[in-house]
PDB file of C-alpha atoms and ligand atoms in Angstrom:
ATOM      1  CA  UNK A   1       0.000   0.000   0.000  1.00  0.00           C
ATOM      2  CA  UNK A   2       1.307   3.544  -0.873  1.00  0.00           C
ATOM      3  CA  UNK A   3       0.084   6.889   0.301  1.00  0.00           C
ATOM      4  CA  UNK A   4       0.412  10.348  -2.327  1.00  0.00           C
ATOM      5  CA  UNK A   5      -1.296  13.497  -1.300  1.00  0.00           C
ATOM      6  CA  UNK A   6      -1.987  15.722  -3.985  1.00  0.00           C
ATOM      7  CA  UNK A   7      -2.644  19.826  -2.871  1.00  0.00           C
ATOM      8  CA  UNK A   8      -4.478  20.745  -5.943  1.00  0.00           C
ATOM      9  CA  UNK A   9      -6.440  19.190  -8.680  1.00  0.00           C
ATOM     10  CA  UNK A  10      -3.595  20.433 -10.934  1.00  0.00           C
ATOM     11  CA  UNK A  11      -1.395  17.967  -9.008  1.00  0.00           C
ATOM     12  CA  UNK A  12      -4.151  15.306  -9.187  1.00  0.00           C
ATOM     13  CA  UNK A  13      -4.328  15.490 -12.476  1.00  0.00           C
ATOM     14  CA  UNK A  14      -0.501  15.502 -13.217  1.00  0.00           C
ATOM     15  CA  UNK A  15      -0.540  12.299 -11.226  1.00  0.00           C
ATOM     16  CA  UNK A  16      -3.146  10.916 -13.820  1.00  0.00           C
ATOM     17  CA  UNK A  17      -0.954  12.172 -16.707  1.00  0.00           C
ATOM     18  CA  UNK A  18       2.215  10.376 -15.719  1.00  0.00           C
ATOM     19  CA  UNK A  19       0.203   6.909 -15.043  1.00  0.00           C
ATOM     20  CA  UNK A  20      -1.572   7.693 -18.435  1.00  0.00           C
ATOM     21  CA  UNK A  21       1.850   7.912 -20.072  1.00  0.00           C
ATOM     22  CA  UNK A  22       2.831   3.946 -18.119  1.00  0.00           C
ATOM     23  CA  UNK A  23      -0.644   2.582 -19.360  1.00  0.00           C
ATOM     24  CA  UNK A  24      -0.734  -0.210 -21.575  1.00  0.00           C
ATOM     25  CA  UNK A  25      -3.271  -2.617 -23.085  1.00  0.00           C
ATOM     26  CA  UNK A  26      -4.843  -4.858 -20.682  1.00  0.00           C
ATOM     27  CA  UNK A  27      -4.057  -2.242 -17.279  1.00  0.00           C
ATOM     28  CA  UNK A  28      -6.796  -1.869 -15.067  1.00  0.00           C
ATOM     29  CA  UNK A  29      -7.067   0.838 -12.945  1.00  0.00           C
ATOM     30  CA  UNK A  30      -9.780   1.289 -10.475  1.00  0.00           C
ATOM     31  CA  UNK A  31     -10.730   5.043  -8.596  1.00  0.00           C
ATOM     32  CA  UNK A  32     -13.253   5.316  -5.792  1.00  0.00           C
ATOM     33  CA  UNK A  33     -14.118   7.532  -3.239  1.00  0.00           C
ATOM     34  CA  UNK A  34     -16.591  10.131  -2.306  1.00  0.00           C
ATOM     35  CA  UNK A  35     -18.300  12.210  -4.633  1.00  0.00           C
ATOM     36  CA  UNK A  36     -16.116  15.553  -5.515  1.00  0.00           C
ATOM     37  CA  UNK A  37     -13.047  13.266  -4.268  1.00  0.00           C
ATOM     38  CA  UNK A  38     -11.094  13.736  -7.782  1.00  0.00           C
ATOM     39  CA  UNK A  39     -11.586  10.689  -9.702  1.00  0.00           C
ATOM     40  CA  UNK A  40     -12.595  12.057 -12.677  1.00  0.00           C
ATOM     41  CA  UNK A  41     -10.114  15.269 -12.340  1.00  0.00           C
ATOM     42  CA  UNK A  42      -7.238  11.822 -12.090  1.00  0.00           C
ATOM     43  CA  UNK A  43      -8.798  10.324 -14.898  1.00  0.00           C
ATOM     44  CA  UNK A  44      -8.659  13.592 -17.140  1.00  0.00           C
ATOM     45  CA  UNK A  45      -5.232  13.359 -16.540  1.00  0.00           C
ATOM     46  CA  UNK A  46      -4.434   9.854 -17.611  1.00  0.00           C
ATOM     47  CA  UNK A  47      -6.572  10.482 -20.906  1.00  0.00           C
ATOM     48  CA  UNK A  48      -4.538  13.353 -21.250  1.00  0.00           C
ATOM     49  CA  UNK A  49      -1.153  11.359 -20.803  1.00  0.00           C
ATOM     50  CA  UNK A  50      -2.276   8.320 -22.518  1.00  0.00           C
ATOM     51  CA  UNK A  51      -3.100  10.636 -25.713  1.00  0.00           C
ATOM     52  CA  UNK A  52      -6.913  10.126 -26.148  1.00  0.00           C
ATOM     53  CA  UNK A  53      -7.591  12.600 -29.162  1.00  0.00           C
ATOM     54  CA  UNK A  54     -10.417  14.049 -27.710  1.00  0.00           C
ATOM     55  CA  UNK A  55     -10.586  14.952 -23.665  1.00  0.00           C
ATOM     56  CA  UNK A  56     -11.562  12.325 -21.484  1.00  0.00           C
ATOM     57  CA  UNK A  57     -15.231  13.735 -19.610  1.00  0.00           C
ATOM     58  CA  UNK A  58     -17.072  12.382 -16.607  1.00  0.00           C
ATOM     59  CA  UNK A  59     -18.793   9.298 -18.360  1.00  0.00           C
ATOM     60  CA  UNK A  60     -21.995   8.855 -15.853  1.00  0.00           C
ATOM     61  CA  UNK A  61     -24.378   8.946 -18.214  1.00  0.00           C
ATOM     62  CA  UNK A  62     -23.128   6.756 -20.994  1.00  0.00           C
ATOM     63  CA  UNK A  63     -21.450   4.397 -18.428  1.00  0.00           C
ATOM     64  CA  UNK A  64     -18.434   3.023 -20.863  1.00  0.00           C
ATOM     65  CA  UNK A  65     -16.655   5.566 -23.017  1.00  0.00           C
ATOM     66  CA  UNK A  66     -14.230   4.441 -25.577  1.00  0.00           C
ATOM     67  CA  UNK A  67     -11.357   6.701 -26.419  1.00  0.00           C
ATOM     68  CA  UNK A  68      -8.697   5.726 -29.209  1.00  0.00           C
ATOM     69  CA  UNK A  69      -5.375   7.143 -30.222  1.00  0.00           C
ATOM     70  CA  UNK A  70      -4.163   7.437 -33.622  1.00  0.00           C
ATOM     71  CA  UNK A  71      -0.387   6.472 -33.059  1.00  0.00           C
ATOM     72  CA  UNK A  72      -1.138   3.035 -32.058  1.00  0.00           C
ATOM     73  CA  UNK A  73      -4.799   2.378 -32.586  1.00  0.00           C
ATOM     74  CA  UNK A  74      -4.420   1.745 -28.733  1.00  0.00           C
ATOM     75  CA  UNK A  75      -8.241   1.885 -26.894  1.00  0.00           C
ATOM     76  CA  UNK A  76      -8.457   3.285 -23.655  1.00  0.00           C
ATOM     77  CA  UNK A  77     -12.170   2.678 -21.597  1.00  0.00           C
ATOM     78  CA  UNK A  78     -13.722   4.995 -19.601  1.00  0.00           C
ATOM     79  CA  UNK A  79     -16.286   3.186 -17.398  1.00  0.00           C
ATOM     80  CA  UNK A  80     -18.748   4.853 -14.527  1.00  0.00           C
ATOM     81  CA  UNK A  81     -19.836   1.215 -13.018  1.00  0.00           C
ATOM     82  CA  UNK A  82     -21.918   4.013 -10.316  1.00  0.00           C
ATOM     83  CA  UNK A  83     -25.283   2.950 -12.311  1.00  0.00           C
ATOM     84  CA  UNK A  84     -24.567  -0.751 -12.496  1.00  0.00           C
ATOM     85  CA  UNK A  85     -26.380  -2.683  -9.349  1.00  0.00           C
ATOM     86  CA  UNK A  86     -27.182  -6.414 -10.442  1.00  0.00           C
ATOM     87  CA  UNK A  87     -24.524  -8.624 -11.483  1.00  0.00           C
ATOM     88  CA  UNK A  88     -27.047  -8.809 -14.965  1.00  0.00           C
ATOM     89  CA  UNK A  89     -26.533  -5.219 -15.154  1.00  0.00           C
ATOM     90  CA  UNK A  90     -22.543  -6.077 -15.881  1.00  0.00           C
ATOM     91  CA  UNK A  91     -23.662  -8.071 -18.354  1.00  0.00           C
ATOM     92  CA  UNK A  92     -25.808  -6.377 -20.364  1.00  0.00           C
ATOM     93  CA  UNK A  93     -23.491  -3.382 -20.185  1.00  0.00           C
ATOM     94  CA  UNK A  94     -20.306  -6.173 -21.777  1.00  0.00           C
ATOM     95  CA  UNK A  95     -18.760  -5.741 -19.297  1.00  0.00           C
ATOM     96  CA  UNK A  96     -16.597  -9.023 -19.544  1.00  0.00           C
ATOM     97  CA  UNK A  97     -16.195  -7.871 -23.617  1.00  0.00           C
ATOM     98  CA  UNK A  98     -14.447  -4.649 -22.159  1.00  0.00           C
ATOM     99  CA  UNK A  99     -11.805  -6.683 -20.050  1.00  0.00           C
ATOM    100  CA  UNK A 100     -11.309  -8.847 -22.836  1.00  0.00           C
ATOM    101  CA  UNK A 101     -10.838  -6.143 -25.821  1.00  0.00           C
ATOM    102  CA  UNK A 102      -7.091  -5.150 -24.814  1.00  0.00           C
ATOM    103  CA  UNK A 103      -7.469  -1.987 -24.173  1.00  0.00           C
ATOM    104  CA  UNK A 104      -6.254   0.062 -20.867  1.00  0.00           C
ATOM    105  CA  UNK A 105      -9.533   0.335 -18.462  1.00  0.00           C
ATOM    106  CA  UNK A 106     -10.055   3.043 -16.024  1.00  0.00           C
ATOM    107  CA  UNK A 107     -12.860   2.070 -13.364  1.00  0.00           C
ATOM    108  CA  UNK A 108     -14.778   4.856 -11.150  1.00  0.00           C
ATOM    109  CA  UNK A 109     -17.062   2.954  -8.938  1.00  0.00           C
ATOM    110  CA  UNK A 110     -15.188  -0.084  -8.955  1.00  0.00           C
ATOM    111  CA  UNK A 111     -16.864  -1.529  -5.888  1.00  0.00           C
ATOM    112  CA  UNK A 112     -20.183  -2.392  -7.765  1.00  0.00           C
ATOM    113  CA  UNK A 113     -18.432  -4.424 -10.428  1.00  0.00           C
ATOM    114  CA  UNK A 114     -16.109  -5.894  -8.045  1.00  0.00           C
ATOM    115  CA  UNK A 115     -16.729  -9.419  -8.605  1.00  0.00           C
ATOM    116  CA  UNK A 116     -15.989  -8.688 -12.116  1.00  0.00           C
ATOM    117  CA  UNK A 117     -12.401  -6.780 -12.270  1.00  0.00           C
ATOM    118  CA  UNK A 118      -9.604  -8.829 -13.959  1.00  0.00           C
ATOM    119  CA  UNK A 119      -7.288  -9.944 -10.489  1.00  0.00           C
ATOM    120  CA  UNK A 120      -3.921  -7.966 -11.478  1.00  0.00           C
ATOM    121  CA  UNK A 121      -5.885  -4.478 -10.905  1.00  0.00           C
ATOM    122  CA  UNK A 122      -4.399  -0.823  -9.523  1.00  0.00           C
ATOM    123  CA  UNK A 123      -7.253   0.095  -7.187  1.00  0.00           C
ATOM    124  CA  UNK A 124      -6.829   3.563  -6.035  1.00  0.00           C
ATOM    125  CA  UNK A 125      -8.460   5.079  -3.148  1.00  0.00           C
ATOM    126  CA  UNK A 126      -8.956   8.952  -2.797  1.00  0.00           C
ATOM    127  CA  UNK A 127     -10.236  10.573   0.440  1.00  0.00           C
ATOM    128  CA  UNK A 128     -11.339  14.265   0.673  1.00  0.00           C
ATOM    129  CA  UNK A 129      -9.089  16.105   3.661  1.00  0.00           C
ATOM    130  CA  UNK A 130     -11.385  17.235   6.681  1.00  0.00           C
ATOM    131  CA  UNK A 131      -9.176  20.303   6.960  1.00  0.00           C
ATOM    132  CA  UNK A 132      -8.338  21.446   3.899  1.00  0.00           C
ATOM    133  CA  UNK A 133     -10.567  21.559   1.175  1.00  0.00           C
ATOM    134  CA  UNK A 134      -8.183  21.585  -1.761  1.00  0.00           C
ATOM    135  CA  UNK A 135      -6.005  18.453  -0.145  1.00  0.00           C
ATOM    136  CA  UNK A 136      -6.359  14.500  -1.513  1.00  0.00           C
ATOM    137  CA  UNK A 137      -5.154  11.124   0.172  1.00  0.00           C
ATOM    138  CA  UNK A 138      -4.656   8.910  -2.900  1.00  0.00           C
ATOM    139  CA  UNK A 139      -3.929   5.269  -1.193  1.00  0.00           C
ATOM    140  CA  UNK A 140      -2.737   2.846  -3.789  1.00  0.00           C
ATOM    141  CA  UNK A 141      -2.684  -0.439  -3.479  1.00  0.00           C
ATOM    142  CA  UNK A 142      -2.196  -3.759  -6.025  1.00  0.00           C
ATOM    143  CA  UNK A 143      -2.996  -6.666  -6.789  1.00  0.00           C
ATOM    144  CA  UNK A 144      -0.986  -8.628  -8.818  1.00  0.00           C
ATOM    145  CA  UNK A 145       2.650  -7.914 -10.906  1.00  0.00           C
ATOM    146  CA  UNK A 146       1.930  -5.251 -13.544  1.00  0.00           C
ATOM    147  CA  UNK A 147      -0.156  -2.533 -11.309  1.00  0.00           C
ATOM    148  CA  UNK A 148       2.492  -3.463  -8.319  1.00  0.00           C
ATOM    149  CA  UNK A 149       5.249  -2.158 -11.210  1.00  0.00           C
ATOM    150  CA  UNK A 150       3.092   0.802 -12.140  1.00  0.00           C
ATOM    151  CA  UNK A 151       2.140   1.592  -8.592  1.00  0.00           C
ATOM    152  CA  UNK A 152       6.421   1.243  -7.744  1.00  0.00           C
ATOM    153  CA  UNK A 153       6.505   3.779 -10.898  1.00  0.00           C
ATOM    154  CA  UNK A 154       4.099   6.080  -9.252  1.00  0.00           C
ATOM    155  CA  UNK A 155       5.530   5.949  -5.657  1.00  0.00           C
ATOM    156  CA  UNK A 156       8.979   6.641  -7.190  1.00  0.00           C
ATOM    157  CA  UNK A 157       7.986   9.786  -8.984  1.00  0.00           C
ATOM    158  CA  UNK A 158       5.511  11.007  -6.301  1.00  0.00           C
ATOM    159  CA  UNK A 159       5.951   9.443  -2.734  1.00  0.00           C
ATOM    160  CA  UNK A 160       8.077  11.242  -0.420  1.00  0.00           C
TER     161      UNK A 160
HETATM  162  P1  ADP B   1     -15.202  12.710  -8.493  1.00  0.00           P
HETATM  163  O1  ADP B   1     -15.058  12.236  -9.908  1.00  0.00           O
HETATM  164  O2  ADP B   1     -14.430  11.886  -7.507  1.00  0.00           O
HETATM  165  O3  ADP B   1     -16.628  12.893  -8.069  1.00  0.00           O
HETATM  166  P2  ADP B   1     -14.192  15.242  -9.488  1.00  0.00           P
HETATM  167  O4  ADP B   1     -12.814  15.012 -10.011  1.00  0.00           O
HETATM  168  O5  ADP B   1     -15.292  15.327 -10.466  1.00  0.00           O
HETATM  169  O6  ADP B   1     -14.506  14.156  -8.356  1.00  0.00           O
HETATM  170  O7  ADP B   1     -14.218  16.579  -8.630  1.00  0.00           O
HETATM  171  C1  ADP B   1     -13.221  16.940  -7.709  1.00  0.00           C
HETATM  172  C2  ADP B   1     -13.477  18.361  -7.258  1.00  0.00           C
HETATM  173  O8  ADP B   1     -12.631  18.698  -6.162  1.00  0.00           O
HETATM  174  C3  ADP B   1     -13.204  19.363  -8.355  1.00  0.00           C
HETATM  175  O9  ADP B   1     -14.126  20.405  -8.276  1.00  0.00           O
HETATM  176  C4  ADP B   1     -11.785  19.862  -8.017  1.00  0.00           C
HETATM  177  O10 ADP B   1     -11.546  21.176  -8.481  1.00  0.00           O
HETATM  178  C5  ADP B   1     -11.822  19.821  -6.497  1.00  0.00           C
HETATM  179  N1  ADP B   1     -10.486  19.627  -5.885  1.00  0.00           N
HETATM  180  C6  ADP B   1      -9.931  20.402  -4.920  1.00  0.00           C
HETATM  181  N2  ADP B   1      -8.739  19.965  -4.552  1.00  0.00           N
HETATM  182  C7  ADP B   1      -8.487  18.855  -5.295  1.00  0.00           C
HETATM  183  C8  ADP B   1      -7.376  17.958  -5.374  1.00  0.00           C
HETATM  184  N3  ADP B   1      -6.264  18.071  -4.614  1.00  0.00           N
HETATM  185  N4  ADP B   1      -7.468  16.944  -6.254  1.00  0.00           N
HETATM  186  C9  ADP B   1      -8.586  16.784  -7.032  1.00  0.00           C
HETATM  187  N5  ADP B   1      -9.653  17.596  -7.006  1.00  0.00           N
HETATM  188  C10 ADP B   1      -9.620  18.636  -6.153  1.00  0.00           C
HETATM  189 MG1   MG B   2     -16.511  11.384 -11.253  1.00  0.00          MG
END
């Protein structure tokens, strides 16, 4: 487990951009947390370092967004699993499609489609500061070789 606080949403997001930048087919990364926590602000930040060619958006109506990049014809999912309740709901939604597509997945709401999420996954926990209204816990914490690598990546750059 690995602790990062982030001071702004700037930072937040900059964290996002340099896991974007590590993200390869097949990651999964999941981001819960209160509402107004900064999951989306993070994921903005990895669409914007992964290289989606048009901004990643909060995705809670649509539930999955796909976003592609021309250099590779990578695919990079954008799911809000916040609507999903019954495990039928996963399925009607593809969700097992989505793991299997190789494409990078980002996951707000993770908890409802737990039962669901491949097991090497980068969950990522973000708590709002009682104190201080513009400061973020992020806890990380993996499960399984490639998001322990990217997490090491992460804790390198950022930890203290
Ligand atoms: P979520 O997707 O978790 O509901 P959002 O990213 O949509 O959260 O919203 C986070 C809100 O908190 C934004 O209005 C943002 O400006 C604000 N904020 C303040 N400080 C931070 C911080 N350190 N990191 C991320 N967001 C922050
Ligand atoms: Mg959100």
């Amino acid at each position: 487990m690995t602790i990062l606080i982030s001071t702004s949403p700037e930072q937040t997001r900059q964290i996002g951009y340099y896991l974007g930048q590590l993200l390869d087919a097949g990651d999964v990364i999941c981001l819960d947390g209160d509402l107004g926590a900064g999951k989306t602000t993070f994921s903005a930040g990895v669409g914007e370092g992964w290289g989606t060619e048009h901004p990643l958006t909060s995705p809670t109506f649509v539930i999955v967004q796909q976003y592609d990049r021309a250099l590779d014809r990578q695919v990079l999912y954008h799911l809000d699993a916040y609507r999903l309740d019954a495990e039928g709901d996963a399925e009607s939604v593809g969700l097992l499609d989505i793991f299997d597509a190789n494409g990078a997945v980002l996951i707000e709401w993770p908890e409802k489609i737990r039962s669901w999420l491949p097991d090497d996954h980068l969950w990522i926990h973000f708590t709002i500061d009682d104190n201080d209204d513009s400061r973020r816990t992020l806890t990380l914490q993996a499960a399984g070789n490639r998001s322990l690598m990217l997490l090491d990546v992460l804790k390198a750059k950022f930890g203290d």
